Short mmCIF file of C-alpha atoms in Angstrom, two decimals:
data_model
loop_
_atom_site.label_atom_id
_atom_site.label_comp_id
_atom_site.label_asym_id
_atom_site.label_seq_id
_atom_site.Cartn_x
_atom_site.Cartn_y
_atom_site.Cartn_z
CA UNK A 1 -25.57 0.72 8.42
CA UNK A 2 -25.59 3.74 6.20
CA UNK A 3 -27.36 2.14 3.27
CA UNK A 4 -30.37 1.04 5.33
CA UNK A 5 -33.32 3.30 6.18
CA UNK A 6 -32.60 2.72 9.87
CA UNK A 7 -30.39 0.56 12.03
CA UNK A 8 -30.82 -0.31 15.69
CA UNK A 9 -27.39 -0.24 17.27
CA UNK A 10 -26.08 -2.38 20.14
CA UNK A 11 -26.65 0.67 22.36
CA UNK A 12 -30.35 0.57 21.58
CA UNK A 13 -30.26 3.83 19.64
CA UNK A 14 -31.54 4.25 16.12
CA UNK A 15 -29.67 6.05 13.39
CA UNK A 16 -31.66 7.17 10.39
CA UNK A 17 -30.33 6.50 6.89
CA UNK A 18 -27.35 8.59 5.85
CA UNK A 19 -28.40 11.70 7.78
CA UNK A 20 -25.34 11.61 10.10
CA UNK A 21 -23.15 12.02 7.02
CA UNK A 22 -25.03 14.88 5.37
CA UNK A 23 -22.53 17.49 6.58
CA UNK A 24 -19.80 15.61 4.71
CA UNK A 25 -21.47 15.59 1.29
CA UNK A 26 -19.20 16.83 -1.49
CA UNK A 27 -21.69 16.53 -4.34
CA UNK A 28 -22.07 13.63 -6.75
CA UNK A 29 -19.07 14.37 -8.98
CA UNK A 30 -16.05 15.31 -6.86
CA UNK A 31 -14.47 11.90 -7.50
CA UNK A 32 -14.61 10.10 -10.84
CA UNK A 33 -15.91 6.85 -9.34
CA UNK A 34 -17.02 4.43 -12.03
CA UNK A 35 -16.48 0.86 -13.16
CA UNK A 36 -14.17 0.68 -16.13
CA UNK A 37 -13.15 -2.97 -15.77
CA UNK A 38 -15.29 -5.21 -17.96
CA UNK A 39 -17.05 -7.00 -15.10
CA UNK A 40 -20.13 -7.64 -17.24
CA UNK A 41 -18.32 -9.64 -19.95
CA UNK A 42 -19.86 -13.11 -20.47
CA UNK A 43 -16.49 -14.73 -19.77
CA UNK A 44 -16.28 -12.91 -16.42
CA UNK A 45 -19.81 -13.90 -15.47
CA UNK A 46 -18.91 -17.50 -16.28
CA UNK A 47 -15.72 -17.20 -14.26
CA UNK A 48 -17.72 -15.90 -11.32
CA UNK A 49 -20.04 -18.90 -11.52
CA UNK A 50 -17.02 -21.21 -11.50
CA UNK A 51 -15.64 -19.39 -8.46
CA UNK A 52 -18.93 -19.88 -6.61
CA UNK A 53 -18.63 -23.58 -7.37
CA UNK A 54 -15.18 -23.71 -5.79
CA UNK A 55 -13.22 -23.63 -9.06
CA UNK A 56 -10.25 -21.27 -9.29
CA UNK A 57 -11.32 -18.63 -11.85
CA UNK A 58 -8.36 -16.23 -11.83
CA UNK A 59 -6.03 -16.30 -14.83
CA UNK A 60 -4.05 -14.15 -17.24
CA UNK A 61 -6.90 -14.46 -19.73
CA UNK A 62 -9.47 -13.40 -17.15
CA UNK A 63 -7.41 -10.31 -16.24
CA UNK A 64 -6.90 -9.48 -19.91
CA UNK A 65 -10.66 -9.64 -20.54
CA UNK A 66 -11.33 -7.44 -17.51
CA UNK A 67 -8.81 -4.76 -18.44
CA UNK A 68 -9.01 -4.96 -22.22
CA UNK A 69 -5.20 -5.04 -22.32
CA UNK A 70 -2.57 -7.78 -22.09
CA UNK A 71 -2.34 -8.56 -18.38
CA UNK A 72 -0.48 -11.10 -16.27
CA UNK A 73 -1.40 -12.47 -12.85
CA UNK A 74 0.93 -13.60 -10.08
CA UNK A 75 -0.69 -15.83 -7.45
CA UNK A 76 0.31 -15.19 -3.86
CA UNK A 77 -0.54 -17.21 -0.75
CA UNK A 78 -1.57 -15.00 2.19
CA UNK A 79 -1.64 -17.90 4.65
CA UNK A 80 1.83 -19.19 3.88
CA UNK A 81 4.06 -19.21 6.95
CA UNK A 82 7.21 -19.07 4.81
CA UNK A 83 8.52 -15.51 4.66
CA UNK A 84 10.95 -15.24 1.74
CA UNK A 85 14.39 -13.76 2.31
CA UNK A 86 15.99 -12.42 -0.83
CA UNK A 87 18.50 -10.01 0.66
CA UNK A 88 21.30 -11.85 -1.11
CA UNK A 89 19.58 -12.20 -4.46
CA UNK A 90 19.31 -8.46 -4.98
CA UNK A 91 23.04 -7.76 -4.54
CA UNK A 92 24.18 -8.89 -7.97
CA UNK A 93 21.24 -7.10 -9.57
CA UNK A 94 22.17 -3.76 -8.01
CA UNK A 95 25.84 -4.26 -8.90
CA UNK A 96 24.83 -4.75 -12.53
CA UNK A 97 22.81 -1.55 -12.20
CA UNK A 98 25.88 0.30 -10.89
CA UNK A 99 27.99 -0.78 -13.84
CA UNK A 100 25.31 0.23 -16.32
CA UNK A 101 25.11 3.69 -14.75
CA UNK A 102 28.89 4.05 -14.82
CA UNK A 103 29.13 2.97 -18.44
CA UNK A 104 25.94 2.51 -20.44
CA UNK A 105 27.47 0.18 -23.01
CA UNK A 106 25.55 -2.45 -24.92
CA UNK A 107 27.38 -5.17 -22.98
CA UNK A 108 26.44 -3.64 -19.62
CA UNK A 109 22.82 -3.20 -20.68
CA UNK A 110 22.65 -6.84 -21.79
CA UNK A 111 24.31 -7.95 -18.56
CA UNK A 112 21.71 -5.99 -16.56
CA UNK A 113 18.85 -7.54 -18.57
CA UNK A 114 20.24 -11.01 -17.94
CA UNK A 115 20.56 -10.28 -14.24
CA UNK A 116 16.95 -9.08 -14.08
CA UNK A 117 15.88 -12.42 -15.51
CA UNK A 118 18.13 -14.35 -13.14
CA UNK A 119 16.83 -12.43 -10.12
CA UNK A 120 13.23 -13.01 -11.18
CA UNK A 121 13.94 -16.73 -11.48
CA UNK A 122 15.69 -16.83 -8.11
CA UNK A 123 12.86 -15.04 -6.31
CA UNK A 124 9.90 -16.43 -8.22
CA UNK A 125 8.74 -12.92 -9.08
CA UNK A 126 7.54 -11.53 -12.37
CA UNK A 127 10.31 -10.10 -14.57
CA UNK A 128 8.37 -6.85 -14.80
CA UNK A 129 8.37 -6.35 -11.03
CA UNK A 130 12.11 -7.00 -10.80
CA UNK A 131 12.62 -4.55 -13.66
CA UNK A 132 10.74 -1.90 -11.69
CA UNK A 133 13.11 -2.30 -8.74
CA UNK A 134 16.17 -2.28 -10.98
CA UNK A 135 15.07 0.86 -12.78
CA UNK A 136 14.19 2.63 -9.53
CA UNK A 137 17.64 1.93 -8.12
CA UNK A 138 19.33 2.86 -11.39
CA UNK A 139 17.56 6.22 -11.47
CA UNK A 140 18.51 6.94 -7.85
CA UNK A 141 22.16 6.04 -8.42
CA UNK A 142 22.29 8.07 -11.63
CA UNK A 143 20.99 11.11 -9.76
CA UNK A 144 23.55 10.65 -6.99
CA UNK A 145 26.28 10.36 -9.60
CA UNK A 146 25.22 13.54 -11.38
CA UNK A 147 25.00 15.47 -8.12
CA UNK A 148 28.36 14.17 -6.93
CA UNK A 149 30.14 14.89 -10.21
CA UNK A 150 28.95 18.49 -10.21
CA UNK A 151 29.56 18.98 -6.53
CA UNK A 152 33.21 17.97 -6.32
CA UNK A 153 35.62 20.85 -5.77
CA UNK A 154 38.89 21.57 -4.05
CA UNK A 155 38.60 24.36 -1.49
CA UNK A 156 38.93 27.23 -1.82
CA UNK A 157 38.21 26.89 -5.57
CA UNK A 158 34.60 28.00 -6.04
CA UNK A 159 32.67 27.33 -8.13
CA UNK A 160 33.96 23.88 -9.19
CA UNK A 161 36.39 24.06 -12.07
CA UNK A 162 36.05 21.96 -15.21
CA UNK A 163 39.02 19.97 -13.96
CA UNK A 164 37.35 19.17 -10.65
CA UNK A 165 34.13 18.15 -12.41
CA UNK A 166 36.12 15.84 -14.69
CA UNK A 167 37.69 14.29 -11.62
CA UNK A 168 34.31 13.93 -9.95
CA UNK A 169 33.03 12.00 -12.95
CA UNK A 170 36.10 9.77 -12.99
CA UNK A 171 35.90 9.09 -9.26
CA UNK A 172 32.18 8.27 -9.35
CA UNK A 173 32.66 5.88 -12.25
CA UNK A 174 35.54 4.23 -10.44
CA UNK A 175 33.35 3.64 -7.39
CA UNK A 176 30.45 2.31 -9.44
CA UNK A 177 32.79 -0.07 -11.24
CA UNK A 178 34.07 -1.43 -7.95
CA UNK A 179 37.27 0.53 -7.27
CA UNK A 180 37.61 0.86 -3.50
CA UNK A 181 38.54 4.57 -3.47
CA UNK A 182 39.86 7.17 -5.89
CA UNK A 183 43.36 7.04 -4.40
CA UNK A 184 43.74 3.26 -4.92
CA UNK A 185 44.21 3.28 -8.68
CA UNK A 186 47.35 4.61 -10.39
CA UNK A 187 45.38 6.50 -12.99
CA UNK A 188 43.38 8.27 -10.31
CA UNK A 189 46.59 9.20 -8.49
CA UNK A 190 47.82 10.74 -11.70
CA UNK A 191 44.60 12.65 -12.07
CA UNK A 192 44.94 13.97 -8.52
CA UNK A 193 48.38 15.30 -9.41
CA UNK A 194 47.00 16.96 -12.53
CA UNK A 195 44.00 18.28 -10.63
CA UNK A 196 46.29 19.80 -8.00
CA UNK A 197 48.35 21.53 -10.66
CA UNK A 198 45.35 22.79 -12.62
CA UNK A 199 43.64 24.05 -9.46
CA UNK A 200 46.84 25.55 -8.01
CA UNK A 201 46.73 23.59 -4.76
CA UNK A 202 49.09 21.07 -3.22
CA UNK A 203 48.78 17.38 -4.03
CA UNK A 204 48.08 16.74 -0.35
CA UNK A 205 45.15 19.16 -0.39
CA UNK A 206 43.82 17.63 -3.63
CA UNK A 207 44.17 14.09 -2.20
CA UNK A 208 42.42 15.11 1.04
CA UNK A 209 39.53 16.64 -0.89
CA UNK A 210 39.34 13.54 -3.09
CA UNK A 211 39.26 11.24 -0.07
CA UNK A 212 36.48 13.20 1.61
CA UNK A 213 34.55 13.23 -1.66
CA UNK A 214 34.98 9.47 -2.04
CA UNK A 215 33.73 8.72 1.48
CA UNK A 216 30.71 11.00 1.23
CA UNK A 217 29.74 9.78 -2.22
CA UNK A 218 30.23 6.13 -1.35
CA UNK A 219 28.07 6.60 1.73
CA UNK A 220 25.30 8.04 -0.46
CA UNK A 221 25.53 5.01 -2.76
CA UNK A 222 25.49 2.59 0.17
CA UNK A 223 22.45 4.27 1.76
CA UNK A 224 20.60 4.07 -1.54
CA UNK A 225 21.60 0.43 -2.01
CA UNK A 226 20.37 -0.46 1.48
CA UNK A 227 17.10 1.40 1.01
CA UNK A 228 16.36 -0.31 -2.31
CA UNK A 229 17.46 -3.70 -0.95
CA UNK A 230 15.01 -3.31 1.94
CA UNK A 231 12.29 -2.17 -0.44
CA UNK A 232 12.94 -5.17 -2.66
CA UNK A 233 12.74 -7.50 0.33
CA UNK A 234 9.47 -5.93 1.50
CA UNK A 235 8.01 -6.08 -2.00
CA UNK A 236 8.88 -9.73 -2.46
CA UNK A 237 7.24 -10.58 0.86
CA UNK A 238 4.13 -8.58 -0.04
CA UNK A 239 3.85 -10.30 -3.39
CA UNK A 240 4.52 -13.84 -2.15
CA UNK A 241 2.37 -13.49 0.97
CA UNK A 242 0.16 -10.57 -0.01
CA UNK A 243 -3.53 -10.01 -0.63
CA UNK A 244 -3.42 -8.17 -3.93
CA UNK A 245 -1.50 -5.45 -5.72
CA UNK A 246 -1.65 -3.91 -9.17
CA UNK A 247 1.29 -2.84 -11.31
CA UNK A 248 0.40 -0.88 -14.41
CA UNK A 249 2.05 -1.53 -17.75
CA UNK A 250 3.71 1.86 -17.82
CA UNK A 251 5.58 0.99 -14.60
CA UNK A 252 6.83 -2.44 -15.63
CA UNK A 253 7.71 -1.69 -19.24
CA UNK A 254 5.07 -3.83 -20.87
CA UNK A 255 1.79 -5.37 -19.94
CA UNK A 256 -0.31 -4.93 -16.83
CA UNK A 257 0.65 -7.09 -13.89
CA UNK A 258 -1.51 -7.97 -10.87
CA UNK A 259 -0.86 -9.94 -7.72
CA UNK A 260 -4.03 -11.90 -6.89
CA UNK A 261 -4.12 -14.43 -4.04
CA UNK A 262 -4.64 -18.12 -4.47
CA UNK A 263 -5.46 -19.15 -0.95
CA UNK A 264 -3.80 -22.39 0.07
CA UNK A 265 -5.12 -25.30 2.06
CA UNK A 266 -4.84 -23.84 5.55
CA UNK A 267 -8.46 -24.60 6.35
CA UNK A 268 -10.50 -21.75 7.78
CA UNK A 269 -7.45 -19.44 7.67
CA UNK A 270 -7.37 -19.72 3.89
CA UNK A 271 -11.10 -19.14 3.59
CA UNK A 272 -11.10 -15.98 5.69
CA UNK A 273 -7.90 -14.63 4.13
CA UNK A 274 -9.45 -14.99 0.68
CA UNK A 275 -12.28 -12.72 1.83
CA UNK A 276 -9.89 -10.08 3.21
CA UNK A 277 -10.43 -11.04 6.84
CA UNK A 278 -7.46 -11.27 9.18
CA UNK A 279 -6.72 -15.03 9.48
CA UNK A 280 -5.18 -14.35 12.90
CA UNK A 281 -8.46 -12.90 14.15
CA UNK A 282 -11.25 -14.94 12.57
CA UNK A 283 -14.93 -14.24 13.37
CA UNK A 284 -17.46 -16.95 14.19
CA UNK A 285 -19.48 -16.74 10.98
CA UNK A 286 -17.88 -17.90 7.71
CA UNK A 287 -17.91 -15.87 4.49
CA UNK A 288 -20.86 -16.43 2.13
CA UNK A 289 -18.85 -18.28 -0.48
CA UNK A 290 -15.76 -20.45 -1.01
CA UNK A 291 -12.23 -19.11 -0.99
CA UNK A 292 -12.17 -19.22 -4.79
CA UNK A 293 -14.97 -16.64 -4.89
CA UNK A 294 -13.06 -14.39 -2.50
CA UNK A 295 -9.97 -14.60 -4.71
CA UNK A 296 -12.07 -13.89 -7.79
CA UNK A 297 -13.55 -10.75 -6.23
CA UNK A 298 -10.04 -9.54 -5.40
CA UNK A 299 -9.13 -9.99 -9.08
CA UNK A 300 -12.04 -7.70 -10.01
CA UNK A 301 -10.73 -5.08 -7.59
CA UNK A 302 -7.21 -5.26 -9.02
CA UNK A 303 -8.48 -5.19 -12.60
CA UNK A 304 -10.19 -1.86 -11.91
CA UNK A 305 -6.90 -0.41 -10.65
CA UNK A 306 -5.27 -1.50 -13.90
CA UNK A 307 -8.15 -0.32 -16.06
CA UNK A 308 -7.99 3.18 -14.60
CA UNK A 309 -4.23 3.58 -14.63
CA UNK A 310 -4.35 6.69 -16.83
CA UNK A 311 -7.50 8.20 -15.31
CA UNK A 312 -7.68 11.04 -12.82
CA UNK A 313 -10.03 9.73 -10.14
CA UNK A 314 -9.52 12.42 -7.50
CA UNK A 315 -8.61 16.13 -7.72
CA UNK A 316 -5.05 17.08 -6.85
CA UNK A 317 -6.37 19.40 -4.14
CA UNK A 318 -7.22 16.59 -1.72
CA UNK A 319 -4.66 14.88 0.52
CA UNK A 320 -2.45 12.02 -0.61
CA UNK A 321 -4.26 9.57 1.68
CA UNK A 322 -7.64 10.67 0.35
CA UNK A 323 -6.43 10.29 -3.23
CA UNK A 324 -5.30 6.74 -2.46
CA UNK A 325 -8.62 6.13 -0.71
CA UNK A 326 -10.48 7.36 -3.81
CA UNK A 327 -8.66 4.76 -5.90
CA UNK A 328 -9.61 2.02 -3.45
CA UNK A 329 -13.24 3.15 -3.44
CA UNK A 330 -13.27 3.03 -7.22
CA UNK A 331 -11.76 -0.47 -7.22
CA UNK A 332 -14.27 -1.69 -4.61
CA UNK A 333 -17.06 -0.14 -6.70
CA UNK A 334 -16.15 -2.59 -9.48
CA UNK A 335 -16.70 -5.45 -7.04
CA UNK A 336 -20.02 -3.94 -5.95
CA UNK A 337 -21.12 -3.53 -9.58
CA UNK A 338 -20.43 -7.18 -10.35
CA UNK A 339 -22.21 -8.41 -7.23
CA UNK A 340 -25.21 -6.14 -7.89
CA UNK A 341 -25.50 -7.57 -11.40
CA UNK A 342 -25.39 -11.06 -9.92
CA UNK A 343 -27.92 -10.14 -7.22
CA UNK A 344 -25.41 -11.50 -4.71
CA UNK A 345 -26.42 -9.42 -1.69
CA UNK A 346 -24.72 -11.72 0.82
CA UNK A 347 -21.27 -11.33 -0.75
CA UNK A 348 -21.75 -7.60 -1.19
CA UNK A 349 -22.71 -7.12 2.46
CA UNK A 350 -19.81 -9.25 3.66
CA UNK A 351 -17.28 -7.32 1.58
CA UNK A 352 -18.50 -4.01 3.00
CA UNK A 353 -18.68 -5.39 6.54
CA UNK A 354 -15.11 -6.66 6.30
CA UNK A 355 -13.94 -3.29 4.99
CA UNK A 356 -15.68 -1.33 7.74
CA UNK A 357 -14.44 -3.62 10.50
CA UNK A 358 -10.89 -3.49 9.17
CA UNK A 359 -10.98 0.30 8.95
CA UNK A 360 -11.18 0.31 12.77
CA UNK A 361 -8.89 -2.66 13.49
CA UNK A 362 -6.22 -1.22 11.20
CA UNK A 363 -6.96 2.43 11.87
CA UNK A 364 -6.33 2.36 15.61
CA UNK A 365 -2.89 0.86 14.93
CA UNK A 366 -1.71 2.82 11.89
CA UNK A 367 -3.80 5.95 11.53
CA UNK A 368 -4.17 5.03 7.87
CA UNK A 369 -7.64 5.18 6.28
CA UNK A 370 -6.63 4.69 2.65
CA UNK A 371 -8.70 1.48 2.45
CA UNK A 372 -11.71 2.79 4.36
CA UNK A 373 -14.29 2.38 1.58
CA UNK A 374 -17.50 0.98 3.06
CA UNK A 375 -19.18 4.13 4.34
CA UNK A 376 -18.49 6.06 1.14
CA UNK A 377 -19.99 3.30 -1.00
CA UNK A 378 -23.01 2.86 1.28
CA UNK A 379 -23.79 6.57 1.39
CA UNK A 380 -23.33 6.93 -2.37
CA UNK A 381 -25.70 4.05 -3.05
CA UNK A 382 -28.31 5.33 -0.61
CA UNK A 383 -28.24 9.02 -1.58
CA UNK A 384 -26.24 9.46 -4.79
CA UNK A 385 -23.93 11.73 -2.80
CA UNK A 386 -20.17 11.45 -2.37
CA UNK A 387 -18.40 12.15 0.89
CA UNK A 388 -15.67 14.75 1.21
CA UNK A 389 -12.90 12.31 2.06
CA UNK A 390 -10.57 14.77 3.78
CA UNK A 391 -13.33 15.96 6.12
CA UNK A 392 -14.60 12.43 6.69
CA UNK A 393 -11.10 11.11 7.42
CA UNK A 394 -10.33 13.92 9.85
CA UNK A 395 -13.49 13.23 11.84
CA UNK A 396 -12.93 9.48 11.83
CA UNK A 397 -9.32 9.95 12.90
CA UNK A 398 -10.57 11.84 15.94
CA UNK A 399 -12.88 8.92 16.75
CA UNK A 400 -10.00 6.45 16.45
CA UNK A 401 -7.97 8.72 18.70
CA UNK A 402 -10.66 8.42 21.38
CA UNK A 403 -10.46 4.65 21.12
CA UNK A 404 -6.70 4.82 21.63
CA UNK A 405 -7.35 6.92 24.70
CA UNK A 406 -9.36 4.00 26.08
CA UNK A 407 -7.33 0.97 25.04
CA UNK A 408 -3.75 -0.15 24.73
CA UNK A 409 -4.13 -2.02 21.46
CA UNK A 410 -1.60 -4.61 20.33
CA UNK A 411 -1.44 -6.30 16.96
CA UNK A 412 -2.73 -9.81 16.33
CA UNK A 413 -0.08 -12.20 15.00
CA UNK A 414 2.29 -10.66 12.45
CA UNK A 415 -0.33 -8.19 11.24
CA UNK A 416 -0.66 -4.60 12.31
CA UNK A 417 -4.33 -4.98 13.26
CA UNK A 418 -5.86 -4.75 16.71
CA UNK A 419 -8.13 -7.62 17.83
CA UNK A 420 -11.64 -6.78 16.67
CA UNK A 421 -13.12 -7.89 20.00
CA UNK A 422 -10.90 -5.40 21.84
CA UNK A 423 -11.84 -2.58 19.49
CA UNK A 424 -15.52 -3.44 20.00
CA UNK A 425 -15.10 -3.24 23.77
CA UNK A 426 -13.46 0.16 23.49
CA UNK A 427 -16.15 1.40 21.10
CA UNK A 428 -18.87 0.35 23.57
CA UNK A 429 -17.15 2.34 26.31
CA UNK A 430 -16.60 5.40 24.13
CA UNK A 431 -20.29 5.40 23.18
CA UNK A 432 -21.29 4.97 26.84
CA UNK A 433 -19.07 7.88 27.85
CA UNK A 434 -20.57 9.97 25.09
CA UNK A 435 -24.12 9.19 26.20
CA UNK A 436 -23.28 10.38 29.71
CA UNK A 437 -21.41 13.47 28.51
CA UNK A 438 -23.31 16.73 29.15
CA UNK A 439 -20.79 19.14 27.61
CA UNK A 440 -21.79 19.52 23.93
CA UNK A 441 -18.24 20.46 22.97
CA UNK A 442 -16.95 17.11 24.21
CA UNK A 443 -19.58 14.87 22.64
CA UNK A 444 -19.08 12.76 19.53
CA UNK A 445 -20.47 14.20 16.34
CA UNK A 446 -23.45 12.44 14.70
CA UNK A 447 -21.11 11.09 12.06
CA UNK A 448 -18.68 9.70 14.67
CA UNK A 449 -21.51 7.99 16.52
CA UNK A 450 -22.81 6.57 13.26
CA UNK A 451 -19.37 5.20 12.38
CA UNK A 452 -18.96 3.62 15.80
CA UNK A 453 -22.41 2.07 15.63
CA UNK A 454 -21.89 0.86 12.07
CA UNK A 455 -18.63 -0.79 13.11
CA UNK A 456 -20.33 -2.62 15.97
CA UNK A 457 -23.22 -3.75 13.78
CA UNK A 458 -20.86 -4.98 11.05
CA UNK A 459 -18.56 -6.76 13.50
CA UNK A 460 -21.53 -8.52 15.13
CA UNK A 461 -22.92 -9.49 11.74
CA UNK A 462 -19.58 -11.18 10.98
CA UNK A 463 -19.68 -13.08 14.26
CA UNK A 464 -17.29 -11.07 16.44
CA UNK A 465 -18.12 -10.53 20.12
CA UNK A 466 -16.98 -7.56 22.15
CA UNK A 467 -14.36 -8.03 24.84
CA UNK A 468 -15.28 -5.78 27.77
CA UNK A 469 -11.96 -6.67 29.40
CA UNK A 470 -9.82 -5.27 26.60
CA UNK A 471 -6.40 -3.96 27.74
CA UNK A 472 -6.95 -0.44 29.08
CA UNK A 473 -4.77 2.53 28.28
CA UNK A 474 -2.89 4.36 31.00
CA UNK A 475 -5.28 6.69 32.84
CA UNK A 476 -3.23 9.79 32.14
CA UNK A 477 -0.64 11.05 29.69
CA UNK A 478 -1.93 9.16 26.69
CA UNK A 479 -2.34 11.45 23.66
CA UNK A 480 -5.78 11.11 22.12
CA UNK A 481 -4.43 11.04 18.58
CA UNK A 482 -1.89 8.28 19.23
CA UNK A 483 -2.29 5.27 16.94
CA UNK A 484 -0.81 2.16 18.52
CA UNK A 485 2.94 2.61 18.75
CA UNK A 486 3.44 3.34 15.09
CA UNK A 487 3.50 6.32 12.81
CA UNK A 488 0.77 6.60 10.17
CA UNK A 489 1.65 4.23 7.36
CA UNK A 490 2.29 5.47 3.84
CA UNK A 491 -0.58 4.76 1.48
CA UNK A 492 -0.32 2.94 -1.82
CA UNK A 493 -2.87 3.66 -4.48
CA UNK A 494 -2.58 0.22 -6.04
CA UNK A 495 -2.54 -2.12 -3.06
CA UNK A 496 -5.73 -3.74 -1.86
CA UNK A 497 -4.45 -4.04 1.71
CA UNK A 498 -6.95 -6.24 3.53
CA UNK A 499 -6.75 -7.24 7.17
CA UNK A 500 -3.13 -8.23 7.63
CA UNK A 501 -1.23 -5.70 5.55
CA UNK A 502 -1.15 -1.96 4.88
CA UNK A 503 0.73 -1.26 1.70
#
């Protein structure tokens, strides 16, 4: 591993320190990696001791101490088999949004606030999170309305006349208030007649233009409603069954809000899930502490996200995925800082091993490296240097592409992760091919070999065993840069995304 002076790999080769990564150094200060969460507070140290003793230590008070700001915690259950379905619950919320956009009266605003509370109660979510969804939909609908109002015209009248813009506003409001179409209400019919006269066109032409406008605008509203409904459904599932997310106070209109797991009583599945290990692909060796300690460490990670909500961690010049990755590295650094202070080497090593292993198991399926933190943290600790994330990610993506050229990976259970044993088998074969390769232009780089070897060492340390009979890819026609059967997933800067979920 990169933070050791030397490591003997399963191939019998020896890699020396962080030398394979030296070409990726970006200097010590490219990213503002630090620990801002108050992980050294006496109350947090005491909470950590409780967690080691198997006592649940995560609470609103704990999160408030960590962040120094009022903070709430929602407790999810990653091992729950119940997947919530709230497609119906969101309908009345979005309808209340529509009415508030159409007419921002005090009554409509109060009705929307009441519906936010009712939806939160129906779904079991935090009011703040429901408010985020409601505001996001409201902003989208308001923008559609503004665009539609300005864009309505009766050909060949260009640009739109004041009369046509007035009609556009009336028609949009009618749709948002539930009128089926502009031609269905007597007052709108009268306005079409007036619009025709003012624009010097026939009533038939005005009515045709109004009908086309109504269909196009309604379709835009419906598409937005469906998109937000799906997003709401996905978010509720992630929060109820997720592994950790952070919502900053500026996004929920109040205090900080974090989703931190409280692993249930699903035996070993709960234990591994608490330590960010895919419960559908458990290794032979257990984590170094109880599930309560795993949950507690996740709370430290999320608290760092919240603590740094207004900080610029990465320069705007790096890619979006690398910026998200920088935030995850910073949040993991808070966990490392706490464990270093506690001299808990076993938990620290396990956390980094799990991260490195998951970077391969997830990476070959999604092409997303936003939570690939282990190598950066190991190299920084060993050398004081930071890695250039864009360069590192590009090289690692090429390595993952080679693995996909070897194997036909399929996800384990409902998660978008390849079986670790299969990935290990493919890595062994890629390294063997590389050792036999005589063309320097086709060989792995030192960094790629080091990553492959580090993955194997970490996976073995966790108790995984390679499967030499992993499902092989087709011998020809398989693009090297293909990741599973999916497109690269969008990255979220505030999700912890362990084994089963990329957020």
